Coordinates of C-alpha atoms in Angstrom, one line a residue:
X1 CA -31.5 22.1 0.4
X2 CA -28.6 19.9 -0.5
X3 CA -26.4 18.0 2.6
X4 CA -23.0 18.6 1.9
X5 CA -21.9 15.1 2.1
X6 CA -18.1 15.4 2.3
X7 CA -16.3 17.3 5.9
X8 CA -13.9 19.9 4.0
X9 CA -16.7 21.5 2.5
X10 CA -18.0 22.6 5.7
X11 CA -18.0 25.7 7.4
X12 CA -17.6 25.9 11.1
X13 CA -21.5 26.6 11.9
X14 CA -22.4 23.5 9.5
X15 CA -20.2 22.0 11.7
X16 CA -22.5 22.4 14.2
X17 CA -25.2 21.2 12.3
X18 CA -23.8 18.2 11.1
X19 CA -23.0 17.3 14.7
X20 CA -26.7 17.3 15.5
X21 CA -27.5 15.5 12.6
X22 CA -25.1 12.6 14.0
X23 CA -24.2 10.9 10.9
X24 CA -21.4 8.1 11.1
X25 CA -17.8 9.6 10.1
X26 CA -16.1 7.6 7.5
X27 CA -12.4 8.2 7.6
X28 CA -11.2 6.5 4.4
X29 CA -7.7 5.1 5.0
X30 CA -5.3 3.7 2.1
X31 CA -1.4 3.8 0.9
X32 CA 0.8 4.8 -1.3
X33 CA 2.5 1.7 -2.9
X34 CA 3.9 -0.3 -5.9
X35 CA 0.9 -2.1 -7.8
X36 CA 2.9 -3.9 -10.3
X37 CA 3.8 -2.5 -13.8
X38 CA 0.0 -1.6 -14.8
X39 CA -1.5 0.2 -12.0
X40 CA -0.4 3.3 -10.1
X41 CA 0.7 3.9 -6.8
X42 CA -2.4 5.2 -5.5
X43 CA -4.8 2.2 -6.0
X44 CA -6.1 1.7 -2.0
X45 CA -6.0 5.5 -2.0
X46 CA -8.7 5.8 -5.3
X47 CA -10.7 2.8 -4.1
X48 CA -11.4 3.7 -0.5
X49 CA -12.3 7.1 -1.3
X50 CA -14.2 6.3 -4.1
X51 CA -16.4 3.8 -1.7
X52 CA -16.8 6.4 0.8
X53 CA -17.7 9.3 -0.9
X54 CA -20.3 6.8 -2.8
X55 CA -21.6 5.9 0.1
X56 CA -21.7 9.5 2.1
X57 CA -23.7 10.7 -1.1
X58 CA -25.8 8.2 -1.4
X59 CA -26.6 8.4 2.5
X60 CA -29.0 11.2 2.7
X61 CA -27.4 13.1 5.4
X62 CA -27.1 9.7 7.6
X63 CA -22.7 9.6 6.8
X64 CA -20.2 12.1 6.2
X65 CA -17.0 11.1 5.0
X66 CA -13.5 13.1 5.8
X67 CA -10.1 13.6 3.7
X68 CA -8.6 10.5 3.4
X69 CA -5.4 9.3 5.3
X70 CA -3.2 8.6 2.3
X71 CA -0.2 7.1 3.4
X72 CA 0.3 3.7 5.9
X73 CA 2.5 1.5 7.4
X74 CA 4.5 0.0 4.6
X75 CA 7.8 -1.2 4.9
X76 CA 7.4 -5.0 3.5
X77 CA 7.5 -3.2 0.0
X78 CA 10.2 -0.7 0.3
X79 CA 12.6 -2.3 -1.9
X80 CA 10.1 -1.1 -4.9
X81 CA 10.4 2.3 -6.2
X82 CA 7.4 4.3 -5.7
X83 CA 6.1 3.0 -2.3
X84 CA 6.2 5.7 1.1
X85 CA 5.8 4.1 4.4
X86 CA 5.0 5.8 8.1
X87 CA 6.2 4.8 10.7
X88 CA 3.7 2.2 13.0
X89 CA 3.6 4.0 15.7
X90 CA 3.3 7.4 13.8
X91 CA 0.3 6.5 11.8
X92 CA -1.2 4.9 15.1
X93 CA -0.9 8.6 16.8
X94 CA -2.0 10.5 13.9
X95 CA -5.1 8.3 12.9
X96 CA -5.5 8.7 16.8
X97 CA -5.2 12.1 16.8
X98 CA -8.1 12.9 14.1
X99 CA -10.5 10.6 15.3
X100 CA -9.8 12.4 19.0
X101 CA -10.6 15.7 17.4
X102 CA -13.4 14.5 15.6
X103 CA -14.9 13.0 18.9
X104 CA -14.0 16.6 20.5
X105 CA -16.4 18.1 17.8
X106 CA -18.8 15.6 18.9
X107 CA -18.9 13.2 16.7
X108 CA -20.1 10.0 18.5
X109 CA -20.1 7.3 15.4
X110 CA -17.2 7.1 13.3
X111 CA -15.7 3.6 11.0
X112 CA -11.7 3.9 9.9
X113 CA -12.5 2.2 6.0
X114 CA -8.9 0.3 5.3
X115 CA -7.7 -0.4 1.7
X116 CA -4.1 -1.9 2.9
X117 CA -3.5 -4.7 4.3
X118 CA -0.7 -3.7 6.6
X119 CA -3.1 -1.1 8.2
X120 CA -5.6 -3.2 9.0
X121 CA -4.0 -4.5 12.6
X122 CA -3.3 -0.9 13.2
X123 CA -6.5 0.4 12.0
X124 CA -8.2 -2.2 15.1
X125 CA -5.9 -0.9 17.6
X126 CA -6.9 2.9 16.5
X127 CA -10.4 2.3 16.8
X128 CA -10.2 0.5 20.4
X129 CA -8.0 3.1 21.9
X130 CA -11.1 5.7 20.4
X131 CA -13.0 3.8 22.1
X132 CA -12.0 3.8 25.4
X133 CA -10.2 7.3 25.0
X134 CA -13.5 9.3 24.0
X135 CA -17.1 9.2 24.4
X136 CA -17.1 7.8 21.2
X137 CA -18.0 4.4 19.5
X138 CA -15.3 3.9 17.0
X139 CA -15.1 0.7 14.7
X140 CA -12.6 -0.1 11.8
X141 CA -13.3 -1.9 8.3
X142 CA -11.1 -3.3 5.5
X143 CA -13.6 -2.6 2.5
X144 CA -12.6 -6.2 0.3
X145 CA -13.8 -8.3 4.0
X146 CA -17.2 -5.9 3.8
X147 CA -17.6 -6.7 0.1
X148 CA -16.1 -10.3 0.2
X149 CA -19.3 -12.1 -1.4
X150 CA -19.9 -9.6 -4.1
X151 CA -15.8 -9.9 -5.0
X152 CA -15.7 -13.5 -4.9
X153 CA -18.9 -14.0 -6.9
X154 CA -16.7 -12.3 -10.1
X155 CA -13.3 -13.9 -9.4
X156 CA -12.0 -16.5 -12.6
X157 CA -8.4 -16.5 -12.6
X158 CA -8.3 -19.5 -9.9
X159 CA -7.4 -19.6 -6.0
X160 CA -5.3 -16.7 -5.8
X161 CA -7.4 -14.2 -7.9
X162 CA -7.7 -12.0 -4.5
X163 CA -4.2 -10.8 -3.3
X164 CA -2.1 -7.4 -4.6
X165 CA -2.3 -6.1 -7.7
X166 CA -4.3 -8.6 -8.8
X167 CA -7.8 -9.7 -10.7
X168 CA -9.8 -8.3 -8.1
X169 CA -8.0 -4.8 -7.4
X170 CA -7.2 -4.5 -11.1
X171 CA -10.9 -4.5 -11.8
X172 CA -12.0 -2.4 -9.4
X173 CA -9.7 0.4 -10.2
X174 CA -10.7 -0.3 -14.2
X175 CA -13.8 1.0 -13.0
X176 CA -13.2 3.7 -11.2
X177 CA -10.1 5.1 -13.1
X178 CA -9.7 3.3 -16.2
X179 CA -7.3 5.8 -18.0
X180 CA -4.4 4.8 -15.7
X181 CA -4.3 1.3 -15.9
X182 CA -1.6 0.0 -18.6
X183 CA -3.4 -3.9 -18.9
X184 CA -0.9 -4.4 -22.6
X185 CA 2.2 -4.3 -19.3
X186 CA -0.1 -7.1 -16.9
X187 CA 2.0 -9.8 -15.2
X188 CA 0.3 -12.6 -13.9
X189 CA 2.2 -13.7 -10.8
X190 CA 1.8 -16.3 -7.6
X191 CA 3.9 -15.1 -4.8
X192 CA 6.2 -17.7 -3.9
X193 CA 4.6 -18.7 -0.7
X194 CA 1.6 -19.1 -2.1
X195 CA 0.3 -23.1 -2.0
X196 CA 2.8 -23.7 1.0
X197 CA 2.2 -24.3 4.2
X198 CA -1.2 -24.2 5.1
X199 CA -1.3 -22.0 8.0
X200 CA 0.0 -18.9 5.3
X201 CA -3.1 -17.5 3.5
X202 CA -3.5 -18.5 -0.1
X203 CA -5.5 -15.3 -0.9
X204 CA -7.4 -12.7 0.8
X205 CA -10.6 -15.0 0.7
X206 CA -9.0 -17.4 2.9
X207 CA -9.0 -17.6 7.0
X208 CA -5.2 -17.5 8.4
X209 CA -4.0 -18.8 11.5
X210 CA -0.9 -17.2 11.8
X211 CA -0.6 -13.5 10.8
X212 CA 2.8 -13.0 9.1
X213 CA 4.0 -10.5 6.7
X214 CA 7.7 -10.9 4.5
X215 CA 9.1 -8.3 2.8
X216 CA 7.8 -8.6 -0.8
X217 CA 10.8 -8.7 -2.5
X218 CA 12.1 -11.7 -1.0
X219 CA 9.1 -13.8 -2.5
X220 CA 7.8 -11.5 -5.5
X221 CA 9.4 -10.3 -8.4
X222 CA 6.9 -8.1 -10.7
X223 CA 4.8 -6.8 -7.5
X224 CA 1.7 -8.5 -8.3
X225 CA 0.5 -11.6 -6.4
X226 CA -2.7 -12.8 -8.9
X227 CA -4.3 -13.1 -12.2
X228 CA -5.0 -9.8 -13.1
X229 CA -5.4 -10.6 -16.9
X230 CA -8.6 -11.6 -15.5
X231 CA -9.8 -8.2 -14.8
X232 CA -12.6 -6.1 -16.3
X233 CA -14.2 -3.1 -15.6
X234 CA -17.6 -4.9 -15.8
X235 CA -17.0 -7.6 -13.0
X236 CA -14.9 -4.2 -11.1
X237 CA -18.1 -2.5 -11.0
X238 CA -20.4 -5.4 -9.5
X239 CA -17.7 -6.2 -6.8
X240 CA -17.4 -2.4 -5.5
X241 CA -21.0 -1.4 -6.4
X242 CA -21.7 -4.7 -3.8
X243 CA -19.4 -3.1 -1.2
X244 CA -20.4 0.5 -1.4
X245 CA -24.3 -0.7 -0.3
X246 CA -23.0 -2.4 2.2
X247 CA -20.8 -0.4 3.8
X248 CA -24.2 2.1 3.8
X249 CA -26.0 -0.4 5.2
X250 CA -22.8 -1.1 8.1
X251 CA -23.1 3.2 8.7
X252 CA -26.9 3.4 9.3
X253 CA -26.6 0.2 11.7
X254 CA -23.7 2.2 14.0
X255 CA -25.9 5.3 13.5
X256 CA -27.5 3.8 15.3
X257 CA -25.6 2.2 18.3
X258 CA -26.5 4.0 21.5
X259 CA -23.1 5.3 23.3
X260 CA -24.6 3.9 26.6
X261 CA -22.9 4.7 30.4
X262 CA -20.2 2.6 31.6
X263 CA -21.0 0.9 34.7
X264 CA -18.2 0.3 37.2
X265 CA -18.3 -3.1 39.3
X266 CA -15.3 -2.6 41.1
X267 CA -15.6 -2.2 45.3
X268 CA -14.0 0.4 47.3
X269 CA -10.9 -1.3 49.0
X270 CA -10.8 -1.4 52.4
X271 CA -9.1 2.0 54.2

């Protein structure tokens, strides 16, 4: 008999089922944004899921992986057409809210798997309220930190190769859904505060010691930070084919976590 591998196919008693099977959860997480003149909006959306669902079916029964969350906190790229951003605290709450009703099923491993940038602090916050709000262990993930060394291992078109829109996420999303990139319309563009000061990140490879975020416009002009004339299919499918066992590895290791009993070391106060 097949597992079903993906949680809308169920029916209520497989439900059950799946509950005693105790997989880990993935709850793929992305955005709908502006990816520069040659990819679509949906790029974190199409990669996430893709990685997920590769990964749930690959699993043997050990993941499942939900419906995606397909829109995030976005408002540093609002002044390009195309781009739809919750608000913070909204997406906090909803996240928040499926993960509680997951953990209400019974679900007792679950990992948020971020493809946008601007979810990621809000994608840690989720996962520690979870946490500490359920009997739940509940961890979050941006997919291009998981996959790092198999990404960086393909990269040519120099130290910014890794940023939005670029070689990196352009070859990815050649592989998964070549059709709709347009590469004849590529810009290859370094966002102006690229190469200053060094406490800003040159790339997504790179450690920061500030976190800071300006709206996109006031430093970018095509949308793309990166070289994605770089990109190919070929290298795309290495880097995600890289992140997709690792992220199987990552479930079958929280699989595997015991939920163990708090222990409280507080005394009584005096009466």
């Amino acid at each position: 008999m097949t597992i079903k591998h993906r949680y809308r196919e169920l029916t209520w008693p497989e439900v059950n089922d799946t509950v005693l099977r105790a997989p880990t959860v993935l709850i793929p997480v992305g955005a709908i944004e502006q990816h520069g003149p040659h990819l679509p909006l949906d790029v974190d959306n199409v990669l996430t899921e893709h990685i997920c669902e590769e990964v749930a079916r690959r699993s043997e029964g050990d993941v499942i992986v939900m419906p995606a969350i397909h829109y995030g906190y976005n408002d540093h790229n609002m002044d390009y057409p195309g781009t739809i951003s919750i608000r913070m605290q909204h997406f906090i709450d909803y996240c928040v809210d499926v993960g509680a009703s997951m953990a209400h099923q019974g679900f007792r491993h679950m990992l948020y798997v971020n493809a946008h940038g601007s979810n990621a602090p809000l994608c840690d916050l989720i996962a520690r309220r979870l946490t500490v709000e359920t009997e739940s262990l509940v961890g979050a993930v941006n997919h291009w930190e998981l996959g790092w060394d198999f990404i960086a291992a393909e990269l040519e078109g120099g130290p910014y190769a890794a940023d939005h829109a670029c070689e990196w996420e352009t070859s990815e999303y050649l592989h998964v859904n070549p059709d709709l990139v347009q590469m004849d319309k590529v810009v290859d563009e370094i966002s102006a505060e690229r190469g200053g000061p060094r406490w800003l990140y040159p790339d997504l490879a790179s450690s920061k010691w500030v976190h800071f975020m300006n709206y996109w416009s006031r430093v970018n002009e095509s949308g793309v930070s990166g070289t994605p004339s770089f990109a190919t299919a070929e290298k795309g499918g290495r880097m995600i084919e890289g992140t997709i066992g690792r992220l199987l590895d990552v479930s079958r290791e929280f699989r595997a976590m015991p939920v163990t009993a708090r222990v409280d070391h507080r005394v009584k106060p005096p009466a």
